[in-house]
mmCIF file with all atom_site columns, C-alpha atoms in Angstrom:
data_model
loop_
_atom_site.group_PDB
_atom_site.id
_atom_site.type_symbol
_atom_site.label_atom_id
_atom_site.label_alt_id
_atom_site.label_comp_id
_atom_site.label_asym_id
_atom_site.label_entity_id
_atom_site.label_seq_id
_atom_site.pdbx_PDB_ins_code
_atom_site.Cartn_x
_atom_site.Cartn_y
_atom_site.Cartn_z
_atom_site.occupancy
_atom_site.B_iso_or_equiv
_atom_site.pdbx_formal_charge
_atom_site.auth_seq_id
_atom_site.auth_comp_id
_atom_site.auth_asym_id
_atom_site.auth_atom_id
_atom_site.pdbx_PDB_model_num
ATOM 1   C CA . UNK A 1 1   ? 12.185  -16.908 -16.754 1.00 0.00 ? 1269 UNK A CA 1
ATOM 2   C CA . UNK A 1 2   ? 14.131  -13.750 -16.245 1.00 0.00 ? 1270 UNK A CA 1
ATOM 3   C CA . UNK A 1 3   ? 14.950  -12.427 -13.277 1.00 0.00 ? 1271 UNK A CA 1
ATOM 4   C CA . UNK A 1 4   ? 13.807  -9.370  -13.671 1.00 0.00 ? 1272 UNK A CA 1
ATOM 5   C CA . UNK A 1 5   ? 10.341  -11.190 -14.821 1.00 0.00 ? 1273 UNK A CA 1
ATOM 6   C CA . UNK A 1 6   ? 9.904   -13.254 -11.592 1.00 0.00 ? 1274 UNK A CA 1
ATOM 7   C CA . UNK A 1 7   ? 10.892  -9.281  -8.978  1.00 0.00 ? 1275 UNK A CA 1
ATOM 8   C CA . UNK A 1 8   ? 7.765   -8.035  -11.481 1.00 0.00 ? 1276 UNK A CA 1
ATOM 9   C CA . UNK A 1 9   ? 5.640   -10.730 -10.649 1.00 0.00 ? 1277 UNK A CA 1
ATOM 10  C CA . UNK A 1 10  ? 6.882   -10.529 -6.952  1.00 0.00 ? 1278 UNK A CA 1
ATOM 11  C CA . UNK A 1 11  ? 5.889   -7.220  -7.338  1.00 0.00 ? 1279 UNK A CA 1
ATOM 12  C CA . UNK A 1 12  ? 2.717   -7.674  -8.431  1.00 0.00 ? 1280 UNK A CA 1
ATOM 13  C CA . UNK A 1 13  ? 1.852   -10.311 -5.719  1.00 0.00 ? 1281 UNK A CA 1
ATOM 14  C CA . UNK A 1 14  ? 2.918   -8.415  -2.741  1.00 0.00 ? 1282 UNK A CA 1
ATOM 15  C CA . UNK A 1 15  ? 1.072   -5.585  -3.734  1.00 0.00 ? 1283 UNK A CA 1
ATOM 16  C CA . UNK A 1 16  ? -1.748  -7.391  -4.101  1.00 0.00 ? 1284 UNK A CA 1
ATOM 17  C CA . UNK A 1 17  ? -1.441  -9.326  -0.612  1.00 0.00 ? 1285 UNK A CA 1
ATOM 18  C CA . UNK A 1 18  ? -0.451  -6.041  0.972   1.00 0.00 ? 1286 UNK A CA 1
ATOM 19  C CA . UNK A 1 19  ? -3.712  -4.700  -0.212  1.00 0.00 ? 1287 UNK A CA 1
ATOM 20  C CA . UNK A 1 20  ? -6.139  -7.292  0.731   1.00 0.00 ? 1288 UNK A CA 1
ATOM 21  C CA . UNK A 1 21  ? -4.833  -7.513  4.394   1.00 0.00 ? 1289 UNK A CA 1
ATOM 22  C CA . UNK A 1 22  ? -5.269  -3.557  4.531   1.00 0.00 ? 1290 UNK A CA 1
ATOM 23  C CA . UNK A 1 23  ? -8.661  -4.547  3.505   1.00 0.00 ? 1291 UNK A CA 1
ATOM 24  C CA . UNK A 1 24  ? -8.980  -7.105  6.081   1.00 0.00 ? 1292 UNK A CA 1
ATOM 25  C CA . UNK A 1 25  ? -7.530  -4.444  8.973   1.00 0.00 ? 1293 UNK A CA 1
ATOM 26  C CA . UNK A 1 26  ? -9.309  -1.793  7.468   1.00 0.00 ? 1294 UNK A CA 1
ATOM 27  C CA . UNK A 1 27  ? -12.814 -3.833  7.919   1.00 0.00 ? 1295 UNK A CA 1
ATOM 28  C CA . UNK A 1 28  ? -11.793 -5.080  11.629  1.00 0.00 ? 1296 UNK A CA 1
ATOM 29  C CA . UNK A 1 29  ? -11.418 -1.545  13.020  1.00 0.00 ? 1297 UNK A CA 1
ATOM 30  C CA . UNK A 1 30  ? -13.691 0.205   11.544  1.00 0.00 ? 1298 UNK A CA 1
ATOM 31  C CA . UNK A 1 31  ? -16.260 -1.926  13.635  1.00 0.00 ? 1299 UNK A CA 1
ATOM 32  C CA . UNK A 1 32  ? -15.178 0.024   16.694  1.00 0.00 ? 1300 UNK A CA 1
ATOM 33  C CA . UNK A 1 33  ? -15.551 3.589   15.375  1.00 0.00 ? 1301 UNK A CA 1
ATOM 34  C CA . UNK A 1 34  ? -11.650 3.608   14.102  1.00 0.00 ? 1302 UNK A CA 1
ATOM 35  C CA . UNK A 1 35  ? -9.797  4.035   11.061  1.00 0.00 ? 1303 UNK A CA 1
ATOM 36  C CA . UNK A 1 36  ? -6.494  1.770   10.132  1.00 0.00 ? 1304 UNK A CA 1
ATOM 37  C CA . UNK A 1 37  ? -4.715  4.752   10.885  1.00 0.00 ? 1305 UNK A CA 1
ATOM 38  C CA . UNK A 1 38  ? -6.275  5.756   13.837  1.00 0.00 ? 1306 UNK A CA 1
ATOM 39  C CA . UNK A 1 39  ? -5.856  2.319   15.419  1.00 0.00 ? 1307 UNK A CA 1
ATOM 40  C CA . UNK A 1 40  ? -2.231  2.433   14.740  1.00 0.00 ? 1308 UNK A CA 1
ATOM 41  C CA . UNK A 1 41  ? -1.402  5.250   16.399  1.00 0.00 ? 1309 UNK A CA 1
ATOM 42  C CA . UNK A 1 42  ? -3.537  3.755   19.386  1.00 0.00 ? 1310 UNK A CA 1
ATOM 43  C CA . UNK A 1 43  ? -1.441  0.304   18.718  1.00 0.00 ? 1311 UNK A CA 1
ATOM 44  C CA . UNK A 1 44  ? 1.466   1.990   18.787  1.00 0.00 ? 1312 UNK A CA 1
ATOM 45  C CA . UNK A 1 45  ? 1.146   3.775   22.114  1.00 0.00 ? 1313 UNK A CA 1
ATOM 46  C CA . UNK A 1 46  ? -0.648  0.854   23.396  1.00 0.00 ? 1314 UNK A CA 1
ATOM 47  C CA . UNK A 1 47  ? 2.523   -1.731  22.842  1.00 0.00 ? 1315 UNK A CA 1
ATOM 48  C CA . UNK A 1 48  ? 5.317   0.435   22.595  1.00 0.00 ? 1316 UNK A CA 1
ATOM 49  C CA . UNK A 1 49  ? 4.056   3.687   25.362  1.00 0.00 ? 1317 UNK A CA 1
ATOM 50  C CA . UNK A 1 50  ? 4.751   6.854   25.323  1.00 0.00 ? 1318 UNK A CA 1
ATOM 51  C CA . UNK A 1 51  ? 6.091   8.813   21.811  1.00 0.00 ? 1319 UNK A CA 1
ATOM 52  C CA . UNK A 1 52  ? 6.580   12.211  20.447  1.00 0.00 ? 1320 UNK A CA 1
ATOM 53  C CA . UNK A 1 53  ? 4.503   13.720  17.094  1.00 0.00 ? 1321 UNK A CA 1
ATOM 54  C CA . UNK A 1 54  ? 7.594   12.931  15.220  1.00 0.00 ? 1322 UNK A CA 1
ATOM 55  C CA . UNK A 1 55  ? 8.133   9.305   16.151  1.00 0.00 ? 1323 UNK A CA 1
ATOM 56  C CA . UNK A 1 56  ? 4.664   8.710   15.531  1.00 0.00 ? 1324 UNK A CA 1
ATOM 57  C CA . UNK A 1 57  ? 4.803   10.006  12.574  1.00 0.00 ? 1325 UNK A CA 1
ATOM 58  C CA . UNK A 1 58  ? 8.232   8.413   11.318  1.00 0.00 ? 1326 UNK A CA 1
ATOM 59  C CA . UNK A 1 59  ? 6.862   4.494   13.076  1.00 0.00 ? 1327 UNK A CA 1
ATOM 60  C CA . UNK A 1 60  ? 3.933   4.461   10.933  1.00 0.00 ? 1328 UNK A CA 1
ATOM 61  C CA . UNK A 1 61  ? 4.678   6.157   8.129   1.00 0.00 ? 1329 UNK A CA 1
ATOM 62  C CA . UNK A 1 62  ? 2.458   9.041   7.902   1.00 0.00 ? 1330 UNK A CA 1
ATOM 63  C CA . UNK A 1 63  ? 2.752   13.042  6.736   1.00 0.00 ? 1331 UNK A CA 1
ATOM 64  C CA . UNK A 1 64  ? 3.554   15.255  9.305   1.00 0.00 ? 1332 UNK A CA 1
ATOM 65  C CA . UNK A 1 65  ? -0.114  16.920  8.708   1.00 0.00 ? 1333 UNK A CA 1
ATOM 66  C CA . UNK A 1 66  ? -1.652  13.762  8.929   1.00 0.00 ? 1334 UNK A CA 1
ATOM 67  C CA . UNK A 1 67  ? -0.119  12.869  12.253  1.00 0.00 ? 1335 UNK A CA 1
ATOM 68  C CA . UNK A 1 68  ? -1.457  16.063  13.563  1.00 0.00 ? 1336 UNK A CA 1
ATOM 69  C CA . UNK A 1 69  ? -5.228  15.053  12.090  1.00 0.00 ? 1337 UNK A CA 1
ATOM 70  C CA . UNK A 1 70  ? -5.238  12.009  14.025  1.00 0.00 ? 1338 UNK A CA 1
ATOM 71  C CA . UNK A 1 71  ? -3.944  12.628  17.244  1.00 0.00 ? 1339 UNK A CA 1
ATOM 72  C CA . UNK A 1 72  ? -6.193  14.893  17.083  1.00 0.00 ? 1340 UNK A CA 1
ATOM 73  C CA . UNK A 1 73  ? -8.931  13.107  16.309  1.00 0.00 ? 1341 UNK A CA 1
ATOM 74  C CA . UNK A 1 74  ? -7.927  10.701  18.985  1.00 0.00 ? 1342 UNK A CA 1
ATOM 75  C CA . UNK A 1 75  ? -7.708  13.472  21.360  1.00 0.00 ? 1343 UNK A CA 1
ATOM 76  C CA . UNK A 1 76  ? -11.440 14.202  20.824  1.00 0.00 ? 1344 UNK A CA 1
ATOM 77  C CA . UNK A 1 77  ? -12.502 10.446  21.352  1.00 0.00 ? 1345 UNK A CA 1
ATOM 78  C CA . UNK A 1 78  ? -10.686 10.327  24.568  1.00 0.00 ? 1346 UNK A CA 1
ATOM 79  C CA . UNK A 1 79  ? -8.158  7.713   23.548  1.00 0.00 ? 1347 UNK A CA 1
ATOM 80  C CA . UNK A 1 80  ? -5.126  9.696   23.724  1.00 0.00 ? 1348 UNK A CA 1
ATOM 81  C CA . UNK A 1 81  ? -3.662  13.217  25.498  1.00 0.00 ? 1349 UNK A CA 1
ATOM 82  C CA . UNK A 1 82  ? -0.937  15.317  24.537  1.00 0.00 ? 1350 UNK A CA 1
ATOM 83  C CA . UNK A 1 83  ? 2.034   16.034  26.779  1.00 0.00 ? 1351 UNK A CA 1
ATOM 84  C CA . UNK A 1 84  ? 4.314   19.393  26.055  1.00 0.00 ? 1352 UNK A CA 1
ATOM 85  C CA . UNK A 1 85  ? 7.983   18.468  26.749  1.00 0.00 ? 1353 UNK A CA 1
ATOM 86  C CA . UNK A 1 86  ? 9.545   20.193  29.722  1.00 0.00 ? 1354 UNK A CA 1
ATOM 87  C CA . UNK A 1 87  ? 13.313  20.286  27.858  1.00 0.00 ? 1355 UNK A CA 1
ATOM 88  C CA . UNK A 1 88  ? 11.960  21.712  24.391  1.00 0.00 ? 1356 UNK A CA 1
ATOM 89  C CA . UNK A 1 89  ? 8.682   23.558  23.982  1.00 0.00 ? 1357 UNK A CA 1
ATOM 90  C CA . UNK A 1 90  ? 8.899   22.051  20.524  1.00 0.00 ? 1358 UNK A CA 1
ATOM 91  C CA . UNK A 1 91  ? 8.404   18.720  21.295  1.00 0.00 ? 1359 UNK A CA 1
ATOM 92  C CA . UNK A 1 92  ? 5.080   17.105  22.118  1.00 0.00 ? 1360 UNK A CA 1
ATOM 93  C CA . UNK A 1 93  ? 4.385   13.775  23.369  1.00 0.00 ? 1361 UNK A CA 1
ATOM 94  C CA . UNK A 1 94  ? 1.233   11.373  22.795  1.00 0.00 ? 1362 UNK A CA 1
ATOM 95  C CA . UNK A 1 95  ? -0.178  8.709   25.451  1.00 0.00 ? 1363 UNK A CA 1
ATOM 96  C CA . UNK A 1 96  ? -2.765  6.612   25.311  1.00 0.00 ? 1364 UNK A CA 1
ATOM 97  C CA . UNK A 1 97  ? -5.129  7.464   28.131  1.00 0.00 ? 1365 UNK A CA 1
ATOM 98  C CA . UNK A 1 98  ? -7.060  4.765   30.425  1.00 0.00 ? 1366 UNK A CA 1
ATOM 99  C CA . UNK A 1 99  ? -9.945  4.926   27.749  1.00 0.00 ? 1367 UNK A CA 1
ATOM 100 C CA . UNK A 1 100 ? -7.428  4.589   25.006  1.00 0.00 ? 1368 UNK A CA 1
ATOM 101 C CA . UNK A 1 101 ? -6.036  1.289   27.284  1.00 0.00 ? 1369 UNK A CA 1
ATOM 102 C CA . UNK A 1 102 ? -9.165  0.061   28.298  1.00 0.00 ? 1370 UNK A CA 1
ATOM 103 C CA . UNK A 1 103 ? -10.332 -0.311  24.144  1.00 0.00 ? 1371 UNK A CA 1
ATOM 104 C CA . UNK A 1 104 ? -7.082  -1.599  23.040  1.00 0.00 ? 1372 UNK A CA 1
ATOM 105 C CA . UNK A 1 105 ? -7.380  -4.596  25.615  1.00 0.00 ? 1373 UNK A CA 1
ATOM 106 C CA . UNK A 1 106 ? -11.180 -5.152  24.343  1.00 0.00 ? 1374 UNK A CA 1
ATOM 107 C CA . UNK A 1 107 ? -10.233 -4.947  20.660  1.00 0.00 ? 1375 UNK A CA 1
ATOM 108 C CA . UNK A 1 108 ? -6.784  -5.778  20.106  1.00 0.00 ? 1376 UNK A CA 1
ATOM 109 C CA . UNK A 1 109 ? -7.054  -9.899  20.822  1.00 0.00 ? 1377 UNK A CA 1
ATOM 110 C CA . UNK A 1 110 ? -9.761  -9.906  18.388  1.00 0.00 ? 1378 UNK A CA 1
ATOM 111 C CA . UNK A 1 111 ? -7.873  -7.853  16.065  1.00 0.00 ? 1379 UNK A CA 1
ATOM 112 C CA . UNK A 1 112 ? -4.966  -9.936  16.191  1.00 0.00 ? 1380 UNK A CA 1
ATOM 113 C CA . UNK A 1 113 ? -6.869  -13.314 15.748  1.00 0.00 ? 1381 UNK A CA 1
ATOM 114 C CA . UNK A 1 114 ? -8.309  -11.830 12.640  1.00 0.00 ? 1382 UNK A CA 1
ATOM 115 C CA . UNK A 1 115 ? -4.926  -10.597 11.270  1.00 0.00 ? 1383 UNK A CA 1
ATOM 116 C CA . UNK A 1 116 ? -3.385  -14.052 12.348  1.00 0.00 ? 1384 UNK A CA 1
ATOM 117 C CA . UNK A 1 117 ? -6.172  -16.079 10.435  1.00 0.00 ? 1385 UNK A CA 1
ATOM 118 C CA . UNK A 1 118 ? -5.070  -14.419 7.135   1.00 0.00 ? 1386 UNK A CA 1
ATOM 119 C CA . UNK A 1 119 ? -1.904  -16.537 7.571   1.00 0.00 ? 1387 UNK A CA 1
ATOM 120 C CA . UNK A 1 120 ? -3.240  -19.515 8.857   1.00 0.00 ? 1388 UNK A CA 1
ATOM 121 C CA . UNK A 1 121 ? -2.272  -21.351 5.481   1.00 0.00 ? 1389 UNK A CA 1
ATOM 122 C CA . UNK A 1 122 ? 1.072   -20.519 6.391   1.00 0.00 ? 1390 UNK A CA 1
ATOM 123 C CA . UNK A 1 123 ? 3.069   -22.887 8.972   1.00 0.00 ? 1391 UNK A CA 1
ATOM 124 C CA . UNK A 1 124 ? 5.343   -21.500 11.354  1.00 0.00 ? 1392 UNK A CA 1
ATOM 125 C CA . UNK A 1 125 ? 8.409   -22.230 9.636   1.00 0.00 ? 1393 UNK A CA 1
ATOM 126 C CA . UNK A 1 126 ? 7.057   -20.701 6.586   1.00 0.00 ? 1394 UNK A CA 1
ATOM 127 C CA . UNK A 1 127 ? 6.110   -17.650 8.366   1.00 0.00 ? 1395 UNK A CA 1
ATOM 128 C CA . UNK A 1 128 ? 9.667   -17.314 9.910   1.00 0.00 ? 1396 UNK A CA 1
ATOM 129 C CA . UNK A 1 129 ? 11.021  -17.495 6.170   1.00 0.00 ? 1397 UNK A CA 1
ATOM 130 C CA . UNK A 1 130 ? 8.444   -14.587 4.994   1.00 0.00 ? 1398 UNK A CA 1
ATOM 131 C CA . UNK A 1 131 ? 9.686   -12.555 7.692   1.00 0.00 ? 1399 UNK A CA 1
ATOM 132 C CA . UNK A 1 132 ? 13.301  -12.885 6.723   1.00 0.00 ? 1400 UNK A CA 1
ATOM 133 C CA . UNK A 1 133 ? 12.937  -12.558 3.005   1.00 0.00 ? 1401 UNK A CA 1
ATOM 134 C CA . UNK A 1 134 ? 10.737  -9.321  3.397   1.00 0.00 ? 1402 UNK A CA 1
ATOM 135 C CA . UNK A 1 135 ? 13.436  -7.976  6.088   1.00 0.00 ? 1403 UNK A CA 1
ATOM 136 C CA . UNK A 1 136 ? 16.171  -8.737  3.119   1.00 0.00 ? 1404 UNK A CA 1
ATOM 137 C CA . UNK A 1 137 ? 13.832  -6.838  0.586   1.00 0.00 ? 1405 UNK A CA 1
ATOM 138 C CA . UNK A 1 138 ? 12.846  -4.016  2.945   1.00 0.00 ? 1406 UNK A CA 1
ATOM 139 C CA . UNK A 1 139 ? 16.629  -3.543  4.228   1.00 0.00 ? 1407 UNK A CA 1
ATOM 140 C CA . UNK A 1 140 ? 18.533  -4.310  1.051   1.00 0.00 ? 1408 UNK A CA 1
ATOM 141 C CA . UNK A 1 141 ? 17.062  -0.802  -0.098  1.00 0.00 ? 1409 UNK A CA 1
ATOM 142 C CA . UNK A 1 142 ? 18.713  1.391   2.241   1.00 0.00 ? 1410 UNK A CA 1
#
């Protein structure tokens, strides 16, 4: 078979796997009152601390408009709280709050069993190989 044949069919099967662990993240979160993009934001801040709009919006690959929707959102459920810069009035920054913290810890293991159990056909070395040939993939593109 060509190669261009087997990068369709690729293709074709990452989009579906993609998809049906969006559906399996998607399902998880919403149990706690969240949407996938809500709880990234709040995963985000949770592992990584402290970010502006912009690096929100740049980590998890989300409009500009969109960004400002959620935080927002997540402002009104008392998970996270806006910080003005004190350098550049421009620049706002996002934490999660002790509410914000105190969900993540309840939620997150769960979350993360769930996620691993989609790969648990998968062995470790196999999982190690994934990761480097979607790196390759994701990288060669630049």
């Amino acid at each position: 078979m060509a190669h261009q044949e087997e990068a369709l069919k690729a293709y074709i099967g990452l989009l579906r796997t993609a998809s049906r662990l969006e559906q399996v993240a998607k399902k998880d979160v919403r149990c706690y009152g969240l949407n996938i993009t809500e709880f990234s934001v709040l995963e985000l801040l949770y592992h990584k601390g402290t970010h502006t709009t912009q690096a929100i919006k740049e980590k998890i690959l989300i409009a500009s408009s969109s960004t400002t929707y959620v935080v927002d959102q997540l402002v009104k459920k008392g998970c996270v709280r806006r910080e003005p810069s004190q350098e550049d009035q421009r620049v706002t920054y996002v934490s999660i709050t002790e509410a914000g913290r105190a969900l993540m810890e309840k939620i997150f293991p769960s979350h993360a069993q769930k996620i691993a159990a989609s790969f648990s056909e998968l062995s470790s070395e196999e999982l190690q190989q994934l990761k480097t040939i979607l790196r390759k993939i994701t990288y060669d593109q630049k």
